Short mmCIF file of N, CA and C in Angstrom, two decimals:
data_model
loop_
_atom_site.label_atom_id
_atom_site.label_comp_id
_atom_site.label_asym_id
_atom_site.label_seq_id
_atom_site.Cartn_x
_atom_site.Cartn_y
_atom_site.Cartn_z
N UNK A 242 13.50 -13.80 22.80
CA UNK A 242 12.17 -14.38 22.78
C UNK A 242 12.27 -15.89 22.60
N UNK A 243 11.39 -16.58 23.25
CA UNK A 243 11.36 -18.02 23.08
C UNK A 243 10.59 -18.36 21.81
N UNK A 244 10.70 -19.61 21.41
CA UNK A 244 10.00 -20.04 20.20
C UNK A 244 8.50 -19.82 20.34
N UNK A 245 7.97 -20.02 21.54
CA UNK A 245 6.54 -19.86 21.78
C UNK A 245 6.11 -18.41 21.58
N UNK A 246 6.98 -17.46 21.81
CA UNK A 246 6.65 -16.05 21.70
C UNK A 246 6.86 -15.50 20.29
N UNK A 247 7.48 -16.27 19.40
CA UNK A 247 7.75 -15.81 18.06
C UNK A 247 6.43 -15.58 17.31
N UNK A 248 6.35 -14.48 16.62
CA UNK A 248 5.14 -14.12 15.89
C UNK A 248 5.34 -14.39 14.40
N UNK A 249 4.36 -15.02 13.78
CA UNK A 249 4.43 -15.25 12.34
C UNK A 249 3.97 -13.99 11.60
N UNK A 250 4.31 -13.93 10.33
CA UNK A 250 3.89 -12.79 9.51
C UNK A 250 2.37 -12.72 9.43
N UNK A 251 1.70 -13.85 9.27
CA UNK A 251 0.25 -13.83 9.17
C UNK A 251 -0.40 -13.36 10.47
N UNK A 252 0.18 -13.70 11.60
CA UNK A 252 -0.34 -13.22 12.88
C UNK A 252 -0.11 -11.71 13.00
N UNK A 253 1.04 -11.25 12.58
CA UNK A 253 1.33 -9.81 12.64
C UNK A 253 0.32 -9.04 11.79
N UNK A 254 0.02 -9.53 10.59
CA UNK A 254 -0.92 -8.84 9.71
C UNK A 254 -2.28 -8.67 10.40
N UNK A 255 -2.70 -9.68 11.15
CA UNK A 255 -3.96 -9.60 11.88
C UNK A 255 -3.95 -8.50 12.94
N UNK A 256 -2.77 -8.21 13.49
CA UNK A 256 -2.65 -7.25 14.58
C UNK A 256 -2.25 -5.84 14.13
N UNK A 257 -1.85 -5.70 12.89
CA UNK A 257 -1.22 -4.46 12.45
C UNK A 257 -2.12 -3.23 12.56
N UNK A 258 -3.39 -3.36 12.27
CA UNK A 258 -4.30 -2.23 12.38
C UNK A 258 -4.36 -1.75 13.83
N UNK A 259 -4.52 -2.69 14.75
CA UNK A 259 -4.55 -2.33 16.16
C UNK A 259 -3.21 -1.76 16.62
N UNK A 260 -2.12 -2.30 16.11
CA UNK A 260 -0.80 -1.77 16.44
C UNK A 260 -0.68 -0.32 15.96
N UNK A 261 -1.09 -0.09 14.73
CA UNK A 261 -1.00 1.25 14.14
C UNK A 261 -1.82 2.27 14.92
N UNK A 262 -2.97 1.84 15.42
CA UNK A 262 -3.85 2.76 16.15
C UNK A 262 -3.53 2.84 17.64
N UNK A 263 -2.56 2.04 18.10
CA UNK A 263 -2.17 2.08 19.51
C UNK A 263 -3.11 1.31 20.43
N UNK A 264 -3.86 0.37 19.87
CA UNK A 264 -4.86 -0.36 20.65
C UNK A 264 -4.35 -1.66 21.27
N UNK A 265 -3.11 -2.04 21.01
CA UNK A 265 -2.58 -3.30 21.56
C UNK A 265 -2.07 -3.11 22.98
N UNK A 266 -2.14 -4.18 23.76
CA UNK A 266 -1.54 -4.15 25.08
C UNK A 266 -0.02 -4.08 24.93
N UNK A 267 0.66 -3.69 25.97
CA UNK A 267 2.10 -3.45 25.94
C UNK A 267 2.89 -4.67 25.49
N UNK A 268 2.54 -5.84 26.00
CA UNK A 268 3.28 -7.07 25.67
C UNK A 268 3.13 -7.42 24.19
N UNK A 269 1.91 -7.34 23.67
CA UNK A 269 1.68 -7.68 22.27
C UNK A 269 2.34 -6.65 21.36
N UNK A 270 2.25 -5.38 21.71
CA UNK A 270 2.90 -4.33 20.92
C UNK A 270 4.41 -4.56 20.86
N UNK A 271 4.99 -4.99 21.96
CA UNK A 271 6.43 -5.28 21.98
C UNK A 271 6.76 -6.44 21.04
N UNK A 272 5.91 -7.47 21.01
CA UNK A 272 6.13 -8.60 20.11
C UNK A 272 6.03 -8.15 18.65
N UNK A 273 5.08 -7.26 18.37
CA UNK A 273 4.94 -6.73 17.01
C UNK A 273 6.19 -5.95 16.63
N UNK A 274 6.66 -5.07 17.53
CA UNK A 274 7.87 -4.29 17.24
C UNK A 274 9.07 -5.20 17.00
N UNK A 275 9.20 -6.26 17.78
CA UNK A 275 10.31 -7.20 17.62
C UNK A 275 10.24 -7.86 16.24
N UNK A 276 9.04 -8.29 15.86
CA UNK A 276 8.87 -8.92 14.55
C UNK A 276 9.23 -7.92 13.44
N UNK A 277 8.77 -6.69 13.59
CA UNK A 277 9.05 -5.67 12.58
C UNK A 277 10.56 -5.41 12.44
N UNK A 278 11.27 -5.49 13.55
CA UNK A 278 12.73 -5.33 13.49
C UNK A 278 13.39 -6.42 12.65
N UNK A 279 12.82 -7.62 12.71
CA UNK A 279 13.42 -8.77 12.06
C UNK A 279 12.90 -9.02 10.64
N UNK A 280 11.75 -8.43 10.28
CA UNK A 280 11.09 -8.81 9.04
C UNK A 280 10.89 -7.60 8.11
N UNK A 281 11.67 -7.57 7.06
CA UNK A 281 11.59 -6.47 6.09
C UNK A 281 10.23 -6.42 5.38
N UNK A 282 9.68 -7.57 5.06
CA UNK A 282 8.39 -7.64 4.38
C UNK A 282 7.27 -7.03 5.22
N UNK A 283 7.27 -7.32 6.50
CA UNK A 283 6.23 -6.77 7.37
C UNK A 283 6.44 -5.28 7.61
N UNK A 284 7.69 -4.83 7.63
CA UNK A 284 7.93 -3.38 7.71
C UNK A 284 7.35 -2.69 6.48
N UNK A 285 7.49 -3.32 5.32
CA UNK A 285 6.91 -2.78 4.09
C UNK A 285 5.39 -2.76 4.16
N UNK A 286 4.81 -3.81 4.71
CA UNK A 286 3.36 -3.88 4.85
C UNK A 286 2.86 -2.76 5.77
N UNK A 287 3.58 -2.52 6.87
CA UNK A 287 3.22 -1.43 7.78
C UNK A 287 3.33 -0.08 7.09
N UNK A 288 4.36 0.10 6.28
CA UNK A 288 4.51 1.35 5.54
C UNK A 288 3.34 1.56 4.58
N UNK A 289 2.89 0.49 3.92
CA UNK A 289 1.73 0.58 3.03
C UNK A 289 0.47 0.93 3.81
N UNK A 290 0.30 0.33 4.98
CA UNK A 290 -0.86 0.63 5.82
C UNK A 290 -0.85 2.10 6.21
N UNK A 291 0.28 2.59 6.66
CA UNK A 291 0.39 4.00 7.07
C UNK A 291 0.09 4.93 5.90
N UNK A 292 0.60 4.60 4.73
CA UNK A 292 0.35 5.41 3.55
C UNK A 292 -1.13 5.41 3.17
N UNK A 293 -1.75 4.25 3.23
CA UNK A 293 -3.17 4.13 2.91
C UNK A 293 -4.02 4.94 3.88
N UNK A 294 -3.75 4.82 5.17
CA UNK A 294 -4.50 5.55 6.18
C UNK A 294 -4.34 7.06 5.97
N UNK A 295 -3.13 7.50 5.69
CA UNK A 295 -2.90 8.93 5.46
C UNK A 295 -3.64 9.43 4.22
N UNK A 296 -3.61 8.64 3.16
CA UNK A 296 -4.27 9.03 1.92
C UNK A 296 -5.78 9.05 2.07
N UNK A 297 -6.34 8.00 2.62
CA UNK A 297 -7.79 7.92 2.79
C UNK A 297 -8.27 8.98 3.78
N UNK A 298 -7.45 9.28 4.75
CA UNK A 298 -7.82 10.29 5.74
C UNK A 298 -7.99 11.69 5.15
N UNK A 299 -7.45 11.92 3.98
CA UNK A 299 -7.56 13.23 3.34
C UNK A 299 -8.80 13.35 2.45
N UNK A 300 -9.51 12.25 2.25
CA UNK A 300 -10.70 12.26 1.39
C UNK A 300 -11.90 12.73 2.21
N UNK A 301 -12.57 13.75 1.72
CA UNK A 301 -13.79 14.25 2.37
C UNK A 301 -14.98 13.41 1.89
N UNK A 302 -15.95 13.27 2.74
CA UNK A 302 -17.13 12.48 2.41
C UNK A 302 -17.84 12.96 1.16
N UNK A 303 -17.86 14.27 0.96
CA UNK A 303 -18.57 14.80 -0.21
C UNK A 303 -17.77 14.62 -1.51
N UNK A 304 -16.54 14.12 -1.41
CA UNK A 304 -15.72 13.86 -2.60
C UNK A 304 -15.96 12.45 -3.16
N UNK A 305 -16.62 11.60 -2.40
CA UNK A 305 -16.85 10.22 -2.83
C UNK A 305 -18.15 10.11 -3.63
N UNK A 306 -18.09 9.35 -4.70
CA UNK A 306 -19.29 9.02 -5.44
C UNK A 306 -20.20 8.22 -4.51
N UNK A 307 -21.47 8.57 -4.39
CA UNK A 307 -22.37 7.88 -3.45
C UNK A 307 -22.44 6.36 -3.67
N UNK A 308 -22.39 5.91 -4.91
CA UNK A 308 -22.42 4.46 -5.18
C UNK A 308 -21.14 3.80 -4.67
N UNK A 309 -20.01 4.46 -4.87
CA UNK A 309 -18.75 3.91 -4.39
C UNK A 309 -18.74 3.86 -2.86
N UNK A 310 -19.23 4.92 -2.24
CA UNK A 310 -19.30 4.98 -0.78
C UNK A 310 -20.13 3.82 -0.25
N UNK A 311 -21.29 3.56 -0.85
CA UNK A 311 -22.16 2.45 -0.42
C UNK A 311 -21.46 1.10 -0.57
N UNK A 312 -20.76 0.92 -1.69
CA UNK A 312 -20.03 -0.34 -1.91
C UNK A 312 -18.92 -0.52 -0.89
N UNK A 313 -18.23 0.56 -0.60
CA UNK A 313 -17.14 0.53 0.38
C UNK A 313 -17.67 0.19 1.77
N UNK A 314 -18.74 0.84 2.16
CA UNK A 314 -19.33 0.55 3.47
C UNK A 314 -19.82 -0.89 3.56
N UNK A 315 -20.43 -1.38 2.49
CA UNK A 315 -20.91 -2.77 2.47
C UNK A 315 -19.75 -3.75 2.60
N UNK A 316 -18.63 -3.45 1.96
CA UNK A 316 -17.47 -4.35 1.99
C UNK A 316 -16.91 -4.49 3.41
N UNK A 317 -17.01 -3.44 4.19
CA UNK A 317 -16.41 -3.45 5.53
C UNK A 317 -17.42 -3.61 6.65
N UNK A 318 -18.68 -3.70 6.31
CA UNK A 318 -19.74 -3.76 7.34
C UNK A 318 -19.53 -4.91 8.32
N UNK A 319 -19.23 -6.09 7.83
CA UNK A 319 -19.08 -7.26 8.69
C UNK A 319 -17.63 -7.61 8.97
N UNK A 320 -16.73 -6.71 8.64
CA UNK A 320 -15.30 -6.97 8.83
C UNK A 320 -14.99 -6.99 10.31
N UNK A 321 -14.19 -7.95 10.70
CA UNK A 321 -13.68 -8.13 12.04
C UNK A 321 -14.76 -8.66 12.89
#
């Protein structure tokens, strides 16, 4: 990869959700994979994301306190 194609950790963090869900184009996904090969910290961040998604995915809606659910939805309403 050329210097222009090198991805910073902060740029990778912005793309990681889309990478995890398979929403990135082929070229960008390849750049993310390359960065992950070279960066132990970002591999750890991806592992945390995967763990969080798996854990949250097991929570049923009726298990959440309604006030907590409202706060959570409000926090992410304008995200992205």
